[in-house]
């Protein structure tokens, strides 16, 4: 039998201590997967909302086009629901999801925490993506309202057009940061969004887009920045 040297015994506690540290670090975060019994996914239909800074409409866009991608089947969205409100709980849960993903929490989902510190979303291969002329959409949301009825309206199409497509690949990463609220609870201090997608339009062309956004509030000095690139081929 091979003899174990004294130096080996000296190293062993260091290794065990390192493994213990790694185990504690790994156990510190809680990961949930959606859709599932614990994490049902975001109670929203599509990625278009209002900024956490000033409440103005927020949508990914370049100088010509805005892009709206759907977390749930567009046919299931109530025609009169204001998409800028984003959340529609619990009604949205009745609509099938077009995405899957995971959320990472420091302690765990509600009631332990209201907001995950990172959510990564992947398309299932058939994510509906609508491209809307930015000038037409900007005019439509001037009244702080946007409904599916408006997006599907013939006059809206004549004003600029809506290109509908399907993303074969989509990845979205959200990293919000929350702090203590003024009157209790939590308050969003800043948020970062990264998204990339590619797929096929109904007219046979391909598309791809990438977008990066981060928004600050008065509580921090992070520079608000938005960069979106949309391409058709």
mmCIF file of C-alpha atoms in Angstrom:
data_model
loop_
_atom_site.group_PDB
_atom_site.id
_atom_site.type_symbol
_atom_site.label_atom_id
_atom_site.label_comp_id
_atom_site.label_asym_id
_atom_site.label_seq_id
_atom_site.Cartn_x
_atom_site.Cartn_y
_atom_site.Cartn_z
ATOM 1 C CA UNK A 1 0.000 0.000 0.000
ATOM 2 C CA UNK A 2 1.316 3.468 -0.957
ATOM 3 C CA UNK A 3 2.262 5.597 2.040
ATOM 4 C CA UNK A 4 0.552 8.999 2.335
ATOM 5 C CA UNK A 5 2.964 11.781 3.116
ATOM 6 C CA UNK A 6 2.428 14.362 5.859
ATOM 7 C CA UNK A 7 2.269 17.118 3.284
ATOM 8 C CA UNK A 8 -0.757 15.437 1.682
ATOM 9 C CA UNK A 9 -2.605 15.616 4.989
ATOM 10 C CA UNK A 10 -1.744 19.294 5.228
ATOM 11 C CA UNK A 11 -3.202 19.990 1.798
ATOM 12 C CA UNK A 12 -6.420 18.049 2.399
ATOM 13 C CA UNK A 13 -8.016 20.560 4.835
ATOM 14 C CA UNK A 14 -7.370 23.341 2.333
ATOM 15 C CA UNK A 15 -9.131 21.379 -0.403
ATOM 16 C CA UNK A 16 -12.091 20.572 1.848
ATOM 17 C CA UNK A 17 -12.360 24.195 2.937
ATOM 18 C CA UNK A 18 -12.392 25.295 -0.699
ATOM 19 C CA UNK A 19 -15.103 22.773 -1.549
ATOM 20 C CA UNK A 20 -17.167 23.947 1.420
ATOM 21 C CA UNK A 21 -16.858 27.552 0.224
ATOM 22 C CA UNK A 22 -17.967 26.582 -3.263
ATOM 23 C CA UNK A 23 -20.938 24.638 -1.855
ATOM 24 C CA UNK A 24 -22.082 27.618 0.244
ATOM 25 C CA UNK A 25 -21.706 29.962 -2.732
ATOM 26 C CA UNK A 26 -23.689 27.619 -4.962
ATOM 27 C CA UNK A 27 -26.404 27.248 -2.328
ATOM 28 C CA UNK A 28 -26.699 31.015 -1.867
ATOM 29 C CA UNK A 29 -28.673 31.492 -5.101
ATOM 30 C CA UNK A 30 -31.994 29.869 -5.962
ATOM 31 C CA UNK A 31 -32.783 29.069 -9.600
ATOM 32 C CA UNK A 32 -36.327 28.471 -10.832
ATOM 33 C CA UNK A 33 -37.353 27.353 -14.302
ATOM 34 C CA UNK A 34 -40.374 28.450 -16.296
ATOM 35 C CA UNK A 35 -42.981 27.600 -17.191
ATOM 36 C CA UNK A 36 -43.396 25.360 -14.159
ATOM 37 C CA UNK A 37 -45.289 24.919 -10.897
ATOM 38 C CA UNK A 38 -42.961 27.231 -8.945
ATOM 39 C CA UNK A 39 -42.204 29.780 -11.679
ATOM 40 C CA UNK A 40 -45.077 30.281 -14.134
ATOM 41 C CA UNK A 41 -43.158 32.828 -16.203
ATOM 42 C CA UNK A 42 -43.820 36.522 -16.647
ATOM 43 C CA UNK A 43 -47.573 37.347 -16.584
ATOM 44 C CA UNK A 44 -47.209 39.366 -19.784
ATOM 45 C CA UNK A 45 -47.891 38.835 -23.462
ATOM 46 C CA UNK A 46 -45.144 40.769 -25.238
ATOM 47 C CA UNK A 47 -42.001 42.809 -24.696
ATOM 48 C CA UNK A 48 -43.324 46.352 -24.840
ATOM 49 C CA UNK A 49 -43.909 48.393 -21.701
ATOM 50 C CA UNK A 50 -43.085 51.657 -19.936
ATOM 51 C CA UNK A 51 -39.682 52.721 -18.640
ATOM 52 C CA UNK A 52 -39.068 52.407 -14.898
ATOM 53 C CA UNK A 53 -37.576 55.911 -15.025
ATOM 54 C CA UNK A 54 -40.382 58.168 -16.255
ATOM 55 C CA UNK A 55 -43.196 55.851 -17.340
ATOM 56 C CA UNK A 56 -42.785 56.625 -21.048
ATOM 57 C CA UNK A 57 -43.466 53.841 -23.591
ATOM 58 C CA UNK A 58 -40.495 51.524 -24.042
ATOM 59 C CA UNK A 59 -39.949 49.305 -27.061
ATOM 60 C CA UNK A 60 -36.863 48.098 -28.899
ATOM 61 C CA UNK A 61 -36.422 50.175 -32.076
ATOM 62 C CA UNK A 62 -33.968 51.723 -34.503
ATOM 63 C CA UNK A 63 -34.683 54.837 -36.579
ATOM 64 C CA UNK A 64 -37.053 52.971 -38.932
ATOM 65 C CA UNK A 65 -38.536 49.958 -37.190
ATOM 66 C CA UNK A 66 -39.780 48.882 -33.774
ATOM 67 C CA UNK A 67 -39.828 45.213 -32.798
ATOM 68 C CA UNK A 68 -42.358 43.498 -30.545
ATOM 69 C CA UNK A 69 -41.800 39.852 -29.648
ATOM 70 C CA UNK A 70 -44.437 37.755 -27.929
ATOM 71 C CA UNK A 71 -43.886 35.621 -24.840
ATOM 72 C CA UNK A 72 -47.339 34.143 -25.385
ATOM 73 C CA UNK A 73 -49.559 33.346 -28.368
ATOM 74 C CA UNK A 74 -50.680 36.678 -29.928
ATOM 75 C CA UNK A 75 -54.061 35.151 -30.791
ATOM 76 C CA UNK A 76 -54.696 34.750 -27.051
ATOM 77 C CA UNK A 77 -54.093 38.413 -26.144
ATOM 78 C CA UNK A 78 -57.347 40.241 -25.240
ATOM 79 C CA UNK A 79 -57.996 42.682 -28.092
ATOM 80 C CA UNK A 80 -58.618 45.621 -25.754
ATOM 81 C CA UNK A 81 -55.695 45.007 -23.359
ATOM 82 C CA UNK A 82 -53.198 47.874 -23.223
ATOM 83 C CA UNK A 83 -49.874 46.241 -24.111
ATOM 84 C CA UNK A 84 -48.012 49.152 -22.484
ATOM 85 C CA UNK A 85 -49.338 47.925 -19.129
ATOM 86 C CA UNK A 86 -47.181 44.817 -19.728
ATOM 87 C CA UNK A 87 -48.485 42.714 -16.817
ATOM 88 C CA UNK A 88 -51.919 41.098 -17.004
ATOM 89 C CA UNK A 89 -52.134 38.693 -14.081
ATOM 90 C CA UNK A 90 -53.680 36.217 -13.785
ATOM 91 C CA UNK A 91 -55.255 36.280 -17.283
ATOM 92 C CA UNK A 92 -51.924 35.978 -19.105
ATOM 93 C CA UNK A 93 -51.288 32.607 -17.471
ATOM 94 C CA UNK A 94 -54.159 31.168 -19.525
ATOM 95 C CA UNK A 95 -52.169 31.759 -22.735
ATOM 96 C CA UNK A 96 -49.541 29.260 -23.861
ATOM 97 C CA UNK A 97 -45.931 30.447 -23.701
ATOM 98 C CA UNK A 98 -43.627 30.690 -26.717
ATOM 99 C CA UNK A 99 -40.533 30.821 -24.486
ATOM 100 C CA UNK A 100 -38.826 28.948 -21.656
ATOM 101 C CA UNK A 101 -36.141 30.061 -19.252
ATOM 102 C CA UNK A 102 -34.829 30.493 -15.752
ATOM 103 C CA UNK A 103 -34.798 33.106 -12.999
ATOM 104 C CA UNK A 104 -32.064 33.443 -10.388
ATOM 105 C CA UNK A 105 -32.915 34.731 -6.922
ATOM 106 C CA UNK A 106 -30.856 35.488 -3.845
ATOM 107 C CA UNK A 107 -33.330 33.714 -1.572
ATOM 108 C CA UNK A 108 -36.245 32.511 -3.695
ATOM 109 C CA UNK A 109 -39.381 33.709 -5.491
ATOM 110 C CA UNK A 110 -42.358 35.436 -3.869
ATOM 111 C CA UNK A 111 -43.060 35.746 -0.993
ATOM 112 C CA UNK A 112 -39.303 35.707 -0.293
ATOM 113 C CA UNK A 113 -38.465 38.123 -3.119
ATOM 114 C CA UNK A 114 -40.502 40.103 -5.643
ATOM 115 C CA UNK A 115 -37.884 40.385 -8.402
ATOM 116 C CA UNK A 116 -35.224 37.913 -9.595
ATOM 117 C CA UNK A 117 -31.797 39.489 -10.049
ATOM 118 C CA UNK A 118 -31.426 37.754 -13.427
ATOM 119 C CA UNK A 119 -33.881 36.169 -15.839
ATOM 120 C CA UNK A 120 -32.730 34.424 -19.019
ATOM 121 C CA UNK A 121 -35.378 33.607 -21.612
ATOM 122 C CA UNK A 122 -35.052 31.384 -24.685
ATOM 123 C CA UNK A 123 -37.476 31.009 -27.559
ATOM 124 C CA UNK A 124 -38.870 27.567 -28.282
ATOM 125 C CA UNK A 125 -38.200 27.977 -32.015
ATOM 126 C CA UNK A 126 -41.494 29.653 -32.937
ATOM 127 C CA UNK A 127 -41.582 33.042 -31.223
ATOM 128 C CA UNK A 128 -43.915 35.529 -32.982
ATOM 129 C CA UNK A 129 -42.004 38.718 -33.812
ATOM 130 C CA UNK A 130 -43.733 41.788 -35.271
ATOM 131 C CA UNK A 131 -41.832 44.672 -36.824
ATOM 132 C CA UNK A 132 -43.739 47.953 -36.913
ATOM 133 C CA UNK A 133 -42.751 51.215 -38.589
ATOM 134 C CA UNK A 134 -41.381 53.317 -35.755
ATOM 135 C CA UNK A 135 -43.061 56.551 -36.840
ATOM 136 C CA UNK A 136 -46.430 54.780 -37.089
ATOM 137 C CA UNK A 137 -46.026 53.078 -33.717
ATOM 138 C CA UNK A 138 -44.847 56.290 -32.087
ATOM 139 C CA UNK A 139 -48.036 58.000 -33.281
ATOM 140 C CA UNK A 140 -50.166 55.097 -32.084
ATOM 141 C CA UNK A 141 -48.756 55.144 -28.543
ATOM 142 C CA UNK A 142 -48.936 58.922 -28.173
ATOM 143 C CA UNK A 143 -52.118 58.405 -26.135
ATOM 144 C CA UNK A 144 -50.222 55.969 -23.853
ATOM 145 C CA UNK A 145 -52.240 53.047 -25.191
ATOM 146 C CA UNK A 146 -51.528 50.204 -27.621
ATOM 147 C CA UNK A 147 -53.859 47.289 -28.205
ATOM 148 C CA UNK A 148 -53.841 44.233 -30.454
ATOM 149 C CA UNK A 149 -56.876 45.740 -32.139
ATOM 150 C CA UNK A 150 -54.739 48.733 -33.152
ATOM 151 C CA UNK A 151 -51.830 46.591 -34.365
ATOM 152 C CA UNK A 152 -54.164 44.521 -36.550
ATOM 153 C CA UNK A 153 -56.161 47.503 -37.814
ATOM 154 C CA UNK A 154 -56.086 48.002 -41.598
ATOM 155 C CA UNK A 155 -55.556 51.767 -41.248
ATOM 156 C CA UNK A 156 -52.570 51.172 -38.995
ATOM 157 C CA UNK A 157 -51.066 48.919 -41.652
ATOM 158 C CA UNK A 158 -51.581 51.610 -44.282
ATOM 159 C CA UNK A 159 -49.776 54.188 -42.120
ATOM 160 C CA UNK A 160 -46.567 52.220 -42.158
ATOM 161 C CA UNK A 161 -47.050 48.511 -42.161
ATOM 162 C CA UNK A 162 -46.538 45.585 -39.844
ATOM 163 C CA UNK A 163 -44.101 42.836 -40.821
ATOM 164 C CA UNK A 164 -44.853 39.581 -39.060
ATOM 165 C CA UNK A 165 -42.272 36.859 -38.582
ATOM 166 C CA UNK A 166 -41.187 33.928 -36.458
ATOM 167 C CA UNK A 167 -37.928 33.728 -34.534
ATOM 168 C CA UNK A 168 -36.161 30.384 -34.749
ATOM 169 C CA UNK A 169 -33.734 31.699 -32.124
ATOM 170 C CA UNK A 170 -34.314 34.224 -29.345
ATOM 171 C CA UNK A 171 -32.400 34.932 -26.157
ATOM 172 C CA UNK A 172 -33.296 37.656 -23.692
ATOM 173 C CA UNK A 173 -31.361 38.508 -20.535
ATOM 174 C CA UNK A 174 -32.885 40.790 -17.899
ATOM 175 C CA UNK A 175 -30.941 42.108 -14.920
ATOM 176 C CA UNK A 176 -33.028 44.442 -12.762
ATOM 177 C CA UNK A 177 -31.708 45.899 -9.549
ATOM 178 C CA UNK A 178 -34.079 46.748 -6.744
ATOM 179 C CA UNK A 179 -33.580 48.562 -3.475
ATOM 180 C CA UNK A 180 -35.765 49.418 -0.500
ATOM 181 C CA UNK A 181 -38.846 51.441 -1.382
ATOM 182 C CA UNK A 182 -39.745 54.750 0.236
ATOM 183 C CA UNK A 183 -42.960 53.372 1.755
ATOM 184 C CA UNK A 184 -41.805 49.800 2.307
ATOM 185 C CA UNK A 185 -41.355 46.931 -0.102
ATOM 186 C CA UNK A 186 -38.890 47.240 -2.962
ATOM 187 C CA UNK A 187 -38.327 49.779 -5.717
ATOM 188 C CA UNK A 188 -36.638 49.336 -9.092
ATOM 189 C CA UNK A 189 -33.412 51.336 -9.224
ATOM 190 C CA UNK A 190 -32.112 50.345 -12.644
ATOM 191 C CA UNK A 191 -32.512 47.605 -15.209
ATOM 192 C CA UNK A 192 -30.517 46.120 -18.069
ATOM 193 C CA UNK A 193 -31.920 44.193 -21.017
ATOM 194 C CA UNK A 194 -30.006 42.295 -23.707
ATOM 195 C CA UNK A 195 -31.820 40.492 -26.506
ATOM 196 C CA UNK A 196 -30.888 38.842 -29.772
ATOM 197 C CA UNK A 197 -33.111 37.013 -32.234
ATOM 198 C CA UNK A 198 -33.204 35.757 -35.799
ATOM 199 C CA UNK A 199 -35.821 34.122 -37.963
ATOM 200 C CA UNK A 200 -38.066 34.325 -41.012
ATOM 201 C CA UNK A 201 -40.630 36.901 -42.126
ATOM 202 C CA UNK A 202 -43.957 35.938 -43.696
ATOM 203 C CA UNK A 203 -42.760 37.418 -47.016
ATOM 204 C CA UNK A 204 -39.806 34.975 -47.115
ATOM 205 C CA UNK A 205 -37.042 37.341 -46.019
ATOM 206 C CA UNK A 206 -34.883 36.663 -42.998
ATOM 207 C CA UNK A 207 -34.417 39.002 -40.065
ATOM 208 C CA UNK A 208 -32.114 39.418 -37.127
ATOM 209 C CA UNK A 209 -31.909 41.972 -34.381
ATOM 210 C CA UNK A 210 -29.859 42.748 -31.303
ATOM 211 C CA UNK A 211 -30.690 45.242 -28.591
ATOM 212 C CA UNK A 212 -29.057 46.498 -25.419
ATOM 213 C CA UNK A 213 -30.829 48.779 -22.962
ATOM 214 C CA UNK A 214 -30.132 50.030 -19.490
ATOM 215 C CA UNK A 215 -32.124 52.608 -17.587
ATOM 216 C CA UNK A 216 -31.287 54.485 -14.445
ATOM 217 C CA UNK A 217 -33.337 56.209 -11.795
ATOM 218 C CA UNK A 218 -32.476 59.151 -9.583
ATOM 219 C CA UNK A 219 -30.936 56.728 -7.080
ATOM 220 C CA UNK A 220 -27.842 55.938 -9.148
ATOM 221 C CA UNK A 221 -25.520 57.528 -11.675
ATOM 222 C CA UNK A 222 -25.588 54.778 -14.303
ATOM 223 C CA UNK A 223 -25.910 56.283 -17.768
ATOM 224 C CA UNK A 224 -29.116 55.327 -19.580
ATOM 225 C CA UNK A 225 -28.265 53.789 -22.924
ATOM 226 C CA UNK A 226 -30.164 52.092 -25.750
ATOM 227 C CA UNK A 227 -28.716 50.462 -28.856
ATOM 228 C CA UNK A 228 -30.845 48.426 -31.278
ATOM 229 C CA UNK A 229 -29.848 46.935 -34.636
ATOM 230 C CA UNK A 230 -32.516 45.460 -36.938
ATOM 231 C CA UNK A 231 -31.690 43.823 -40.291
ATOM 232 C CA UNK A 232 -33.769 42.279 -43.081
ATOM 233 C CA UNK A 233 -32.309 40.177 -45.915
#
